[in-house]
mmCIF file of C-alpha atoms in Angstrom:
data_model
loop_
_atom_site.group_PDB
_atom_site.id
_atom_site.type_symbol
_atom_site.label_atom_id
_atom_site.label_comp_id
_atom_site.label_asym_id
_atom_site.label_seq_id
_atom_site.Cartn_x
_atom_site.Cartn_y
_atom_site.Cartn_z
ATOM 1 C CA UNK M 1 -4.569 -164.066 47.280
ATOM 2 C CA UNK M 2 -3.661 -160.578 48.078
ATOM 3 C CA UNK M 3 -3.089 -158.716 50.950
ATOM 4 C CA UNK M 4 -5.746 -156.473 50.133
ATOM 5 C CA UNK M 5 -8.477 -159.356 49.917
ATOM 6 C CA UNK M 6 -7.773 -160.703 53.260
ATOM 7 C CA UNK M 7 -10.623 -160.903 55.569
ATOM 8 C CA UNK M 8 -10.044 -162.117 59.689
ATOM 9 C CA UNK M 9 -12.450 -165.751 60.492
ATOM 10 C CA UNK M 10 -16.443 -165.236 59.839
ATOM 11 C CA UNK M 11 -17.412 -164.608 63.630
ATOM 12 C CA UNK M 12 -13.865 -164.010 65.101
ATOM 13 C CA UNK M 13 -13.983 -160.467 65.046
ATOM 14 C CA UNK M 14 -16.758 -158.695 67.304
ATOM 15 C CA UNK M 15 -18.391 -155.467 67.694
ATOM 16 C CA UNK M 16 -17.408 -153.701 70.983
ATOM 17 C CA UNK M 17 -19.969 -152.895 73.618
ATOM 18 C CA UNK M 18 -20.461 -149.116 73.382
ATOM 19 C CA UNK M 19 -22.202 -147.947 76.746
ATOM 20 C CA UNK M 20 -23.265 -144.793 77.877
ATOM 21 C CA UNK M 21 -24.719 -144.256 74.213
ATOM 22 C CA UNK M 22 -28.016 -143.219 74.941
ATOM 23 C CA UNK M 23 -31.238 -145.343 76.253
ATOM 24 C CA UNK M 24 -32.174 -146.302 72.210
ATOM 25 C CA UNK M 25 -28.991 -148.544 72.165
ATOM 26 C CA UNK M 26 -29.854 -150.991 74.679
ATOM 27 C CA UNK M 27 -26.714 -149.850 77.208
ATOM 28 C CA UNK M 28 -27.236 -146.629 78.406
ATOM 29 C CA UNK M 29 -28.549 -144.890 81.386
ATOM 30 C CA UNK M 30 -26.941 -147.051 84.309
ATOM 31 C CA UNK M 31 -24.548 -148.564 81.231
ATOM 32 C CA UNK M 32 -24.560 -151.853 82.542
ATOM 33 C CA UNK M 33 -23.650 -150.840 85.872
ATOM 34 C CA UNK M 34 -27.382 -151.359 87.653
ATOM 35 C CA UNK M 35 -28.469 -148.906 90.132
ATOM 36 C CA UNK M 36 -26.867 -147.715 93.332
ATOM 37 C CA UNK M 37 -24.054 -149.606 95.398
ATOM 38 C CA UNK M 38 -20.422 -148.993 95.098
ATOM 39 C CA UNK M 39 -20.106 -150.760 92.198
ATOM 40 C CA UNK M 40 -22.003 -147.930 89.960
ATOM 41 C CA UNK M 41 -19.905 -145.363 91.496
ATOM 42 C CA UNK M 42 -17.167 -143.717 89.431
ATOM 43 C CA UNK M 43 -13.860 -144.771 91.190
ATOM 44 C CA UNK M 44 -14.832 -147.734 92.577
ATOM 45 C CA UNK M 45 -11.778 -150.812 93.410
ATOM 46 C CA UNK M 46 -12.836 -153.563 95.217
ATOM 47 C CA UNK M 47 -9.837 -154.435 97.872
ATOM 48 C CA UNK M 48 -9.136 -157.781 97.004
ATOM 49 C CA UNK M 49 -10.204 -160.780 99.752
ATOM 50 C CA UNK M 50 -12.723 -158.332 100.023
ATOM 51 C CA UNK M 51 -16.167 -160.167 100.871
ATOM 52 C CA UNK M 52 -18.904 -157.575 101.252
ATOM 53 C CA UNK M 53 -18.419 -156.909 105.446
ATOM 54 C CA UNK M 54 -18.244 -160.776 105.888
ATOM 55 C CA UNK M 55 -15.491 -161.966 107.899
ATOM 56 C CA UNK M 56 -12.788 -162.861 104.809
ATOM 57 C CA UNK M 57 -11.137 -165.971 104.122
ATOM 58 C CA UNK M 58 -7.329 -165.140 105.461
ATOM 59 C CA UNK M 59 -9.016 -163.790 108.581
ATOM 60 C CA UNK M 60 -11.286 -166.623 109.318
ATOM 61 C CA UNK M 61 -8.570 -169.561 108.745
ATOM 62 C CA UNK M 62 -6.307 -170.076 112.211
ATOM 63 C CA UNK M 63 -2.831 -169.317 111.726
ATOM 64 C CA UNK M 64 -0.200 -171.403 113.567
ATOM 65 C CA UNK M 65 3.570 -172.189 113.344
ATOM 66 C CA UNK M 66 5.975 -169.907 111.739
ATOM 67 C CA UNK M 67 8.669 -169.627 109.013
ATOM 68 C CA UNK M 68 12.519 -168.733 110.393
ATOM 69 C CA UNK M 69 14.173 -166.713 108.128
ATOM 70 C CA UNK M 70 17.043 -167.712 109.066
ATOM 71 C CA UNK M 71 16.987 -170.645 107.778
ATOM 72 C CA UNK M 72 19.452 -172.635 105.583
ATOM 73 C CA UNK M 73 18.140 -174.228 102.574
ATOM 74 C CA UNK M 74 20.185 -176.858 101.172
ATOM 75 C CA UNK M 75 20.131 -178.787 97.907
ATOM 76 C CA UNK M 76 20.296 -182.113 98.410
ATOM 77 C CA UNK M 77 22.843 -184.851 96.528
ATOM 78 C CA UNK M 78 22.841 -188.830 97.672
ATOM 79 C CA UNK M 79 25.357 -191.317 97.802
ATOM 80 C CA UNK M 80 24.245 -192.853 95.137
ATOM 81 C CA UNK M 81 24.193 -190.113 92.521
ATOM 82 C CA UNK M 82 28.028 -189.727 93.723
ATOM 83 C CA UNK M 83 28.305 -193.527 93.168
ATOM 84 C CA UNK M 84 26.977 -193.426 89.234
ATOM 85 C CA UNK M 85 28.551 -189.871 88.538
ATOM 86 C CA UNK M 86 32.088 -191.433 89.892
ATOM 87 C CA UNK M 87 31.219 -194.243 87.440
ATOM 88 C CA UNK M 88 30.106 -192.363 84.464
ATOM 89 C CA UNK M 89 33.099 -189.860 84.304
ATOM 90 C CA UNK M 90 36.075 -191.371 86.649
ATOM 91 C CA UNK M 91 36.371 -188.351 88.489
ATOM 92 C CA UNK M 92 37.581 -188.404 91.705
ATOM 93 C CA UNK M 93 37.357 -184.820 93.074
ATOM 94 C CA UNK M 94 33.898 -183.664 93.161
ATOM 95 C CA UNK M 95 33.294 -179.881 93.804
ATOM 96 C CA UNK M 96 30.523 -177.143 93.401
ATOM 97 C CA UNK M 97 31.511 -176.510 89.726
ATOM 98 C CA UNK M 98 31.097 -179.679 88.934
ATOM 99 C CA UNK M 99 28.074 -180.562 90.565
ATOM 100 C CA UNK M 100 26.764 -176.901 88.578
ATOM 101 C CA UNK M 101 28.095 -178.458 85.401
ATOM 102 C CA UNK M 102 26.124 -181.941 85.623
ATOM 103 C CA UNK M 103 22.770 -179.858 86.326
ATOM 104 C CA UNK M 104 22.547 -180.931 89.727
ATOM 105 C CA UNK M 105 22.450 -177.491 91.577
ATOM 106 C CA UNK M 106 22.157 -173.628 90.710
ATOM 107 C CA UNK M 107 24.743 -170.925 91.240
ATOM 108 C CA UNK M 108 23.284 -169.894 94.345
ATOM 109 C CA UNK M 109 22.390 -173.238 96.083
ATOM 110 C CA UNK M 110 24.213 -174.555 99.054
ATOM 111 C CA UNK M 111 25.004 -178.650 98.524
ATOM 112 C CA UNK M 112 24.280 -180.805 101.462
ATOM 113 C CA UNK M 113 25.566 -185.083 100.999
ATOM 114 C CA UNK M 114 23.252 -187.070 102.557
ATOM 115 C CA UNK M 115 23.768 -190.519 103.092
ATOM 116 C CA UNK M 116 21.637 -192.708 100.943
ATOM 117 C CA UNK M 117 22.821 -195.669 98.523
ATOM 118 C CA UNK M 118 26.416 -196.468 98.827
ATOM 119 C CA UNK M 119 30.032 -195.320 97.619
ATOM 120 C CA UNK M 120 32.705 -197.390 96.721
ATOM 121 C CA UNK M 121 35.181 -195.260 95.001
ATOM 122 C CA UNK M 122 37.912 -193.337 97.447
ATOM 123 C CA UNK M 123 36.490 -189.388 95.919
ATOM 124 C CA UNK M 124 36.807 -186.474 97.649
ATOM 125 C CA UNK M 125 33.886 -184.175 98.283
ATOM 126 C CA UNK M 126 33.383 -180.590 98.562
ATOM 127 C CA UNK M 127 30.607 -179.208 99.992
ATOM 128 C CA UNK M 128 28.555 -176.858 102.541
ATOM 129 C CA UNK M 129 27.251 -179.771 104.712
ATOM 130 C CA UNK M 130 27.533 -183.513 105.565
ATOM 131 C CA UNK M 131 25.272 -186.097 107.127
ATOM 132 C CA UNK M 132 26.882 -187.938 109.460
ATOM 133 C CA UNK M 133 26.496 -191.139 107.575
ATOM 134 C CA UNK M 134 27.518 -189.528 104.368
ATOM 135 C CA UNK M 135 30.907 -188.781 106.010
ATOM 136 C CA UNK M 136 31.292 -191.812 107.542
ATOM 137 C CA UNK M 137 30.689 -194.237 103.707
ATOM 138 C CA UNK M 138 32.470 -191.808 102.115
ATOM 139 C CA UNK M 139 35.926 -191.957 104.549
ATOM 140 C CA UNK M 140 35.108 -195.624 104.552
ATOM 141 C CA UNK M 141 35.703 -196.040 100.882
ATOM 142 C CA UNK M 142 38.900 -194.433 100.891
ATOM 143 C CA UNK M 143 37.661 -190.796 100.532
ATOM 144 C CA UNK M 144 37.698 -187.455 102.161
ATOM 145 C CA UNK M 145 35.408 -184.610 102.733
ATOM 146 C CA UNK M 146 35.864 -180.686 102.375
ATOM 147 C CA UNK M 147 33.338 -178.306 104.251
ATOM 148 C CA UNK M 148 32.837 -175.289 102.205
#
């Protein structure tokens, strides 16, 4: 085999539609376009949700509600992932780095503790917000809690 004798897939490789060619090769005159309408005009870019004059889609649907961009979105870590994480490496300060390290949240996330499953190590916790039962297993166990 050379590189010379290489030759692509029979019927992988196609012959491009050449329009606008002349009437003998099947594609010219309108070249493909049909006649009249916007759409055989030189130029033409339909707006998209466009639907011909008919009402469109995002202007039919009722709109309700609203987003606050204010809002705080936090990443949310359990009790109980504490609880096997306090287990797994005997650590007894937990902190944003080391949540970062384990995977559990990204550079820019905010960590909120909520309150499900159960602690029973004394560990202190760092973070941007607490449930109110979070706080309360956590300071039962022995621990303590540090608001970012």
């Amino acid at each position: 085999m050379y590189l010379n004798s290489l030759k692509p897939a029979e019927g992988s490789v196609k012959a491009r539609k050449r329009i606008g060619r002349g009437t003998g090769s099947g594609r010219g005159g309108t070249s493909t376009r049909g006649h009249k309408g916007a759409k055989s005009r030189s130029g033409y870019s339909q707006k998209s949700g466009f639907e011909g004059g008919q009402m469109p889609l995002q202007r039919r649907v009722p709109k309700f509600g609203f987003k606050n961009f204010n809002r705080v979105e936090y990443k949310g870590i359990n009790l109980d992932v504490l609880e096997s994480l306090a287990a797994d490496t005997n650590e007894k300060v937990f902190n944003f780095d080391f949540f970062k390290a384990h995977g559990l949240v990204s550079k820019n996330d905010k960590v909120k503790i909520l309150g499900r499953g159960e602690i029973t190590k004394a560990v202190e916790v760092h973070a941007h917000a607490f449930s109110q039962t979070a706080i309360s297993s956590i300071e039962k166990a022995g621990g303590k809690t540090v608001a970012l």
